[in-house]
Amino acid sequence: MRFPRGRQFALTWGIPDHFGGMTAAMLHRSRAFVREGGGSLTVLTLDDRPDYPELEWKLRAEGELIDEMQLLNIWDWLREHGVKRKPGGHDAVTELEPRADDEVHVRDGTVLCRRRSKDSGESAVDRFREDGSLLMTDRETDSKRVVVFYDESGAPVRSWKSVWAVYRYWLDALTEGKRSFIVIDSKTAARFVHSYQRDNVITMHIMHGSHRRSGDSDALRASRREPFEHAQEYDALVTLTQRQRHDMLADGAHPNELFAIPNSRAQTPSVPASAHHRGRGVMLASLTKRKRVDHAIRAVSVVRSRGFDVTLDIYGDGPERDRLQQLVDELSLSDVVVLRPFERHAAARFADADFSLLSSTAEGLPLVLVEAMAYGCIPISYDIRYGPADIIADGRAGFLADDGDVESLARAILREQTTTHDRLARMRRRAQTISLRYSDPVVSRQWARAMEIALESKRARRSGDVRPLVRARKSLGRLKRRIQRVTGLDR
């Protein structure tokens, strides 16, 4: 397969130490683009993390970054390359005097960033080169902002009125006027990208979460308003499910292009039905309120009270660990519900598990369900926006429960536990078949065609000639129908 000719970038805000979810999906997709398309790709970050050289080494050692993938942080790049001098006066700003309450980022003993927040919400930031010289000052006062860059001697060489302008400068320097595709994963990073419009750059913002508030189907999340208010300023928006795509249109989004493309997964070894230990549950989730892990624990308690010997291993870290452990102890489940630490490759635990649980308040598309299904582990999930109902054929390849209803979740586990061995084996095979639609080759082809359509759409908007766009859309339709026939999933 081939992607449209052009440079490939994936833009996110930063990469945390124990990442999952969006960051894991972004890195996996990027590897798939390189492997399936045969090109190269650069991952871009905007945060002030000081240890990117060590992080890149670690990610390569763990296989998260592969050959033909590069990791670039904006501030590290600017420390190395600087900015082009712009004629005119640029007033220098006094460097911050160190204070104990400053937020400081240090590399090898050198301060790279000093950040100070004021009570009014206005902030001041100084960034430095690795030799300690001043790189830039960023000041916000009276709703006005000035960002000044300095050369190695300390002389000001260029200034902007916003940090967004610095971001745009950086993207221009990386794309060099060449055709480029930027997939934006982070909603924080996406806030400035709608202001970045270039004839040679295709911007595609992928929404990893629900745009609607939990429990209120008509209300938009404040953090998701950006794609609606500036929909036509991105070249394309991407949702993870058709259901969310339809809801976005119904909710008033008017993007140039709107695609539904799921996250993908790598091929997993075939696991026989006999490998799964009946009654063993596995859950992969960050220990946060949004994941409602306490619901899963309570549901297991209900199932055990009805005479079924089920267990649950929960892999993940987060601020709710102590509270969840207390709940386990209160319910006398310490021998059967175990909170285990985060594991990078915990999905392999599904290989011998009977079922998996998902109890989140909302998702974009919970790839953890697909990972479980690929191993033949039966997924059991709340029917939330978005994903579970798009992935799970209730009673055929998994079980759905009413959103937020612990008793309903317990009943779903009981349905799985009382299913006959032969029928459960058929369900496991069906789940593995369904997971094929999320394989790297299948999903990468969808991305390649979506990029072609976004490119033709941009050309059409510039020229007024829509004929190439019509052809590209017809080709994408044929591709989707072919995928459905090959996988037998044209339900």
Tab-separated table of N, CA and C in Angstrom, residues 135-137 147-151 155-160:
chain	number	residue	atom	x	y	z
A	135	LEU	N	17.614	31.318	25.971
A	135	LEU	CA	17.049	31.048	24.651
A	135	LEU	C	15.875	31.958	24.356
A	136	MET	N	14.948	32.077	25.307
A	136	MET	CA	13.740	32.866	25.068
A	136	MET	C	13.113	33.277	26.386
A	137	THR	N	12.355	34.362	26.321
A	137	THR	CA	11.510	34.786	27.433
A	137	THR	C	10.082	34.857	26.935
A	147	VAL	N	6.812	37.088	23.274
A	147	VAL	CA	7.784	36.005	23.299
A	147	VAL	C	9.017	36.489	22.541
A	148	VAL	N	10.163	36.513	23.205
A	148	VAL	CA	11.392	37.037	22.614
A	148	VAL	C	12.452	35.940	22.591
A	149	PHE	N	13.131	35.778	21.460
A	149	PHE	CA	14.241	34.833	21.330
A	149	PHE	C	15.562	35.604	21.282
A	150	TYR	N	16.615	34.941	21.781
A	150	TYR	CA	17.923	35.580	21.912
A	150	TYR	C	18.991	34.700	21.271
A	151	ASP	N	20.056	35.342	20.781
A	151	ASP	CA	21.184	34.567	20.278
A	151	ASP	C	22.100	34.188	21.445
A	155	ALA	N	21.613	38.724	22.810
A	155	ALA	CA	20.933	39.795	22.076
A	155	ALA	C	19.599	39.292	21.533
A	156	PRO	N	18.528	40.072	21.647
A	156	PRO	CA	17.229	39.656	21.106
A	156	PRO	C	17.260	39.671	19.577
A	157	VAL	N	16.744	38.606	18.952
A	157	VAL	CA	16.802	38.503	17.495
A	157	VAL	C	15.419	38.402	16.848
A	158	ARG	N	14.406	38.028	17.635
A	158	ARG	CA	13.078	37.899	17.038
A	158	ARG	C	12.048	37.859	18.163
A	159	SER	N	10.850	38.362	17.864
A	159	SER	CA	9.790	38.339	18.868
A	159	SER	C	8.448	38.047	18.210
A	160	TRP	N	7.557	37.449	18.991
A	160	TRP	CA	6.189	37.178	18.559
A	160	TRP	C	5.219	37.603	19.659
